[in-house]
Each structure stands twice: as C-alpha cells, then as structure tokens.
Amino acid sequence: MARDAQGSLKARASGQVRFPPFEDLDEASLREVRRFQVRPFPSLIRDNARRIPYNSGKKDFSQKTNRDSFQVFQYEFRLPGDDHVYTVLWDYNIGLVRMTPFFKCCRYSKTTPAKMLNQNPGLRDITHSITGGAITAQGYWMPYDCAKA
C-alpha cells in the first residue's frame, strides 16, 4: 500500500462498496471536518481501504458473516483542543461500524457499550463483539444504520 503526503495508507477498495463514505460536503460540513481535523481530507476516504484479518478463538463472527476479515474504510479525527487521535472504521461491504472511538471520545468507561446494548432490546443480537486479532478491530461492531442513528 502506498502512503499519501500525510502518511496515511492508500489502497483501493476490494469488492463491492455498499457503504461508501460521505465525501461530497457543503461548506458548513467542511468547516466541521477542519474543526475536528478529519484525516484524510482533502484527499478521499475511499482511497484509504484496508483489509483487517479476523483471527480470534471466538468463531461466531466467521459463522454469522461467512468472512474471515473486515474490508474497511477508515478516517481519523481529533476533538477540538485534544491531541488524542480517534480512528473510525467501517466495513464497506457488509456495513459494520466499529463503535469504540465514539464512546472513547465522549470519555465513557469501557463498560458503557455493553450497558448500551443491554438497554436496547435486539441490538446485542446484531452487534458483534470482536476480541483477539488486530487491536484496531477490537470492540463492538454494529450495523451501519444503527450506528448512523
């Protein structure tokens, strides 16, 4: 994979992109992108695809999705006044979104995502808890429409 001028990995998506990034933004949205230091902008998120192998003793993800990896787009952001970088990943083929950075940026405890799943009947059944394997893929992955809501 090539790196762009900002040092981000650059690769093209593999397979069908069913969940593309929103990149055609109006000026107000672009101001927010700059305020939260979203990278890779102004280059395109769709050019930052990765394959993250799923390697864990828990085989339910492989059985439920019939896949052994995530095919993801990624971007990073920072909260204004904070140097911590949060990495957002979503599988552009099957639409699972890693929720960990959203909870972390709000300073929630590690147990909050599990509590949220318990308070929303049915959500746990369609959300995957990924442990083991690549650290960047660990955490709760939920369907795109749920994450967006």
Tab-separated table of C-alpha atoms in Angstrom:
chain	number	residue	atom	x	y	z
A	1	MET	CA	0.000	0.000	0.000
A	2	ALA	CA	1.210	3.478	-0.814
A	3	ARG	CA	1.261	6.351	1.670
A	4	ASP	CA	-0.033	9.811	0.862
A	5	ALA	CA	1.653	13.102	1.846
A	6	GLN	CA	0.078	12.926	5.331
A	7	GLY	CA	1.412	9.404	5.917
A	8	SER	CA	-1.975	7.673	5.589
A	9	LEU	CA	-2.170	4.256	3.976
A	10	LYS	CA	-3.615	4.375	0.482
A	11	ALA	CA	-5.342	1.438	-1.138
A	12	ARG	CA	-8.377	0.894	-3.333
A	13	ALA	CA	-11.468	-0.909	-2.067
A	14	SER	CA	-11.772	-4.617	-2.756
A	15	GLY	CA	-15.155	-5.977	-3.785
A	16	GLN	CA	-18.465	-4.144	-3.825
A	17	VAL	CA	-18.718	-0.880	-1.882
A	18	ARG	CA	-22.208	-0.989	-0.400
A	19	PHE	CA	-21.477	1.578	2.325
A	20	PRO	CA	-19.465	4.439	0.795
A	21	PRO	CA	-18.104	7.438	2.693
A	22	PHE	CA	-19.876	10.782	2.500
A	23	GLU	CA	-17.357	12.978	0.690
A	24	ASP	CA	-19.442	15.471	-1.277
A	25	LEU	CA	-19.757	18.017	1.510
A	26	ASP	CA	-21.143	21.519	1.683
A	27	GLU	CA	-19.116	24.373	3.170
A	28	ALA	CA	-20.646	24.053	6.648
A	29	SER	CA	-19.721	20.354	6.758
A	30	LEU	CA	-16.203	21.118	5.515
A	31	ARG	CA	-15.796	23.603	8.394
A	32	GLU	CA	-16.633	20.788	10.831
A	33	VAL	CA	-14.179	18.473	9.047
A	34	ARG	CA	-11.461	21.085	9.590
A	35	ARG	CA	-12.542	21.734	13.207
A	36	PHE	CA	-12.307	18.019	14.069
A	37	GLN	CA	-9.133	17.591	11.973
A	38	VAL	CA	-10.619	14.713	9.987
A	39	ARG	CA	-7.935	12.889	8.020
A	40	PRO	CA	-7.611	12.014	5.190
A	41	PHE	CA	-9.087	15.284	3.991
A	42	PRO	CA	-8.855	16.861	1.491
A	43	SER	CA	-7.810	13.516	-0.027
A	44	LEU	CA	-10.564	10.916	-0.195
A	45	ILE	CA	-11.513	8.394	2.467
A	46	ARG	CA	-12.453	5.941	-0.283
A	47	ASP	CA	-8.748	5.791	-1.169
A	48	ASN	CA	-7.894	4.550	2.332
A	49	ALA	CA	-9.195	0.995	2.319
A	50	ARG	CA	-7.722	-1.774	4.454
A	51	ARG	CA	-8.202	-5.470	4.961
A	52	ILE	CA	-8.096	-6.465	8.625
A	53	PRO	CA	-7.977	-10.234	9.164
A	54	TYR	CA	-10.309	-11.652	11.789
A	55	ASN	CA	-8.298	-14.003	13.954
A	56	SER	CA	-9.883	-14.966	17.244
A	57	GLY	CA	-10.881	-18.008	19.225
A	58	LYS	CA	-14.468	-16.766	19.011
A	59	LYS	CA	-15.746	-18.153	15.721
A	60	ASP	CA	-19.240	-16.654	15.814
A	61	PHE	CA	-18.274	-13.680	13.607
A	62	SER	CA	-16.937	-16.005	10.915
A	63	GLN	CA	-20.020	-18.208	11.173
A	64	LYS	CA	-22.509	-15.297	11.126
A	65	THR	CA	-20.868	-13.353	8.300
A	66	ASN	CA	-19.085	-16.129	6.368
A	67	ARG	CA	-15.995	-13.888	6.327
A	68	ASP	CA	-12.518	-14.050	7.780
A	69	SER	CA	-11.731	-10.346	7.595
A	70	PHE	CA	-13.057	-6.816	7.620
A	71	GLN	CA	-12.804	-4.751	4.420
A	72	VAL	CA	-12.778	-1.239	5.829
A	73	PHE	CA	-12.562	2.416	5.060
A	74	GLN	CA	-11.041	4.473	7.803
A	75	TYR	CA	-10.582	8.039	8.867
A	76	GLU	CA	-9.232	9.760	11.932
A	77	PHE	CA	-10.449	12.733	13.913
A	78	ARG	CA	-9.491	14.800	16.938
A	79	LEU	CA	-11.713	16.679	19.328
A	80	PRO	CA	-11.002	20.424	19.350
A	81	GLY	CA	-8.307	21.140	21.934
A	82	ASP	CA	-7.371	17.450	22.317
A	83	ASP	CA	-4.369	15.740	20.732
A	84	HIS	CA	-5.774	12.201	21.012
A	85	VAL	CA	-6.493	10.639	17.609
A	86	TYR	CA	-9.648	8.519	17.203
A	87	THR	CA	-9.798	6.069	14.297
A	88	VAL	CA	-13.158	5.264	12.728
A	89	LEU	CA	-13.510	2.008	10.797
A	90	TRP	CA	-16.451	0.600	8.894
A	91	ASP	CA	-16.746	-2.415	6.664
A	92	TYR	CA	-17.813	-1.054	3.301
A	93	ASN	CA	-19.010	-4.476	2.062
A	94	ILE	CA	-21.334	-5.547	4.902
A	95	GLY	CA	-21.815	-2.259	6.745
A	96	LEU	CA	-20.498	-2.950	10.222
A	97	VAL	CA	-19.161	0.105	12.089
A	98	ARG	CA	-16.639	-0.094	14.938
A	99	MET	CA	-18.231	1.933	17.743
A	100	THR	CA	-15.263	2.128	20.135
A	101	PRO	CA	-13.926	5.554	19.036
A	102	PHE	CA	-17.307	7.217	19.529
A	103	PHE	CA	-17.574	6.008	23.116
A	104	LYS	CA	-13.927	6.814	23.846
A	105	CYS	CA	-14.113	10.371	22.521
A	106	CYS	CA	-17.051	11.013	24.865
A	107	ARG	CA	-14.922	9.702	27.764
A	108	TYR	CA	-17.310	6.844	28.571
A	109	SER	CA	-15.993	3.915	30.606
A	110	LYS	CA	-15.048	0.646	28.957
A	111	THR	CA	-18.277	-0.972	30.177
A	112	THR	CA	-20.635	1.634	28.688
A	113	PRO	CA	-21.015	-0.007	25.242
A	114	ALA	CA	-22.152	-3.279	26.852
A	115	LYS	CA	-24.617	-1.363	29.056
A	116	MET	CA	-25.971	0.436	25.978
A	117	LEU	CA	-26.508	-2.898	24.205
A	118	ASN	CA	-28.383	-4.267	27.241
A	119	GLN	CA	-30.703	-1.231	27.278
A	120	ASN	CA	-31.678	-1.605	23.617
A	121	PRO	CA	-33.541	-4.897	23.061
A	122	GLY	CA	-32.365	-6.754	19.964
A	123	LEU	CA	-29.275	-4.610	19.367
A	124	ARG	CA	-26.928	-7.099	21.046
A	125	ASP	CA	-28.179	-9.807	18.645
A	126	ILE	CA	-26.972	-7.854	15.604
A	127	THR	CA	-23.813	-6.345	17.136
A	128	HIS	CA	-20.513	-8.230	17.079
A	129	SER	CA	-18.043	-8.128	19.959
A	130	ILE	CA	-14.597	-8.600	18.440
A	131	THR	CA	-11.791	-9.736	20.712
A	132	GLY	CA	-8.357	-11.016	19.768
A	133	GLY	CA	-6.645	-10.500	16.452
A	134	ALA	CA	-5.785	-6.990	15.276
A	135	ILE	CA	-6.101	-4.415	18.064
A	136	THR	CA	-7.570	-1.866	15.630
A	137	ALA	CA	-10.517	-4.208	15.006
A	138	GLN	CA	-11.294	-4.990	18.644
A	139	GLY	CA	-14.502	-3.680	20.128
A	140	TYR	CA	-18.179	-3.628	19.256
A	141	TRP	CA	-19.202	-3.544	15.597
A	142	MET	CA	-22.815	-2.704	14.833
A	143	PRO	CA	-24.801	-2.380	11.617
A	144	TYR	CA	-24.283	0.856	9.701
A	145	ASP	CA	-27.891	2.058	10.020
A	146	CYS	CA	-27.833	1.527	13.801
A	147	ALA	CA	-24.517	3.366	14.126
A	148	LYS	CA	-25.788	6.223	11.968
A	149	ALA	CA	-28.948	6.556	14.068
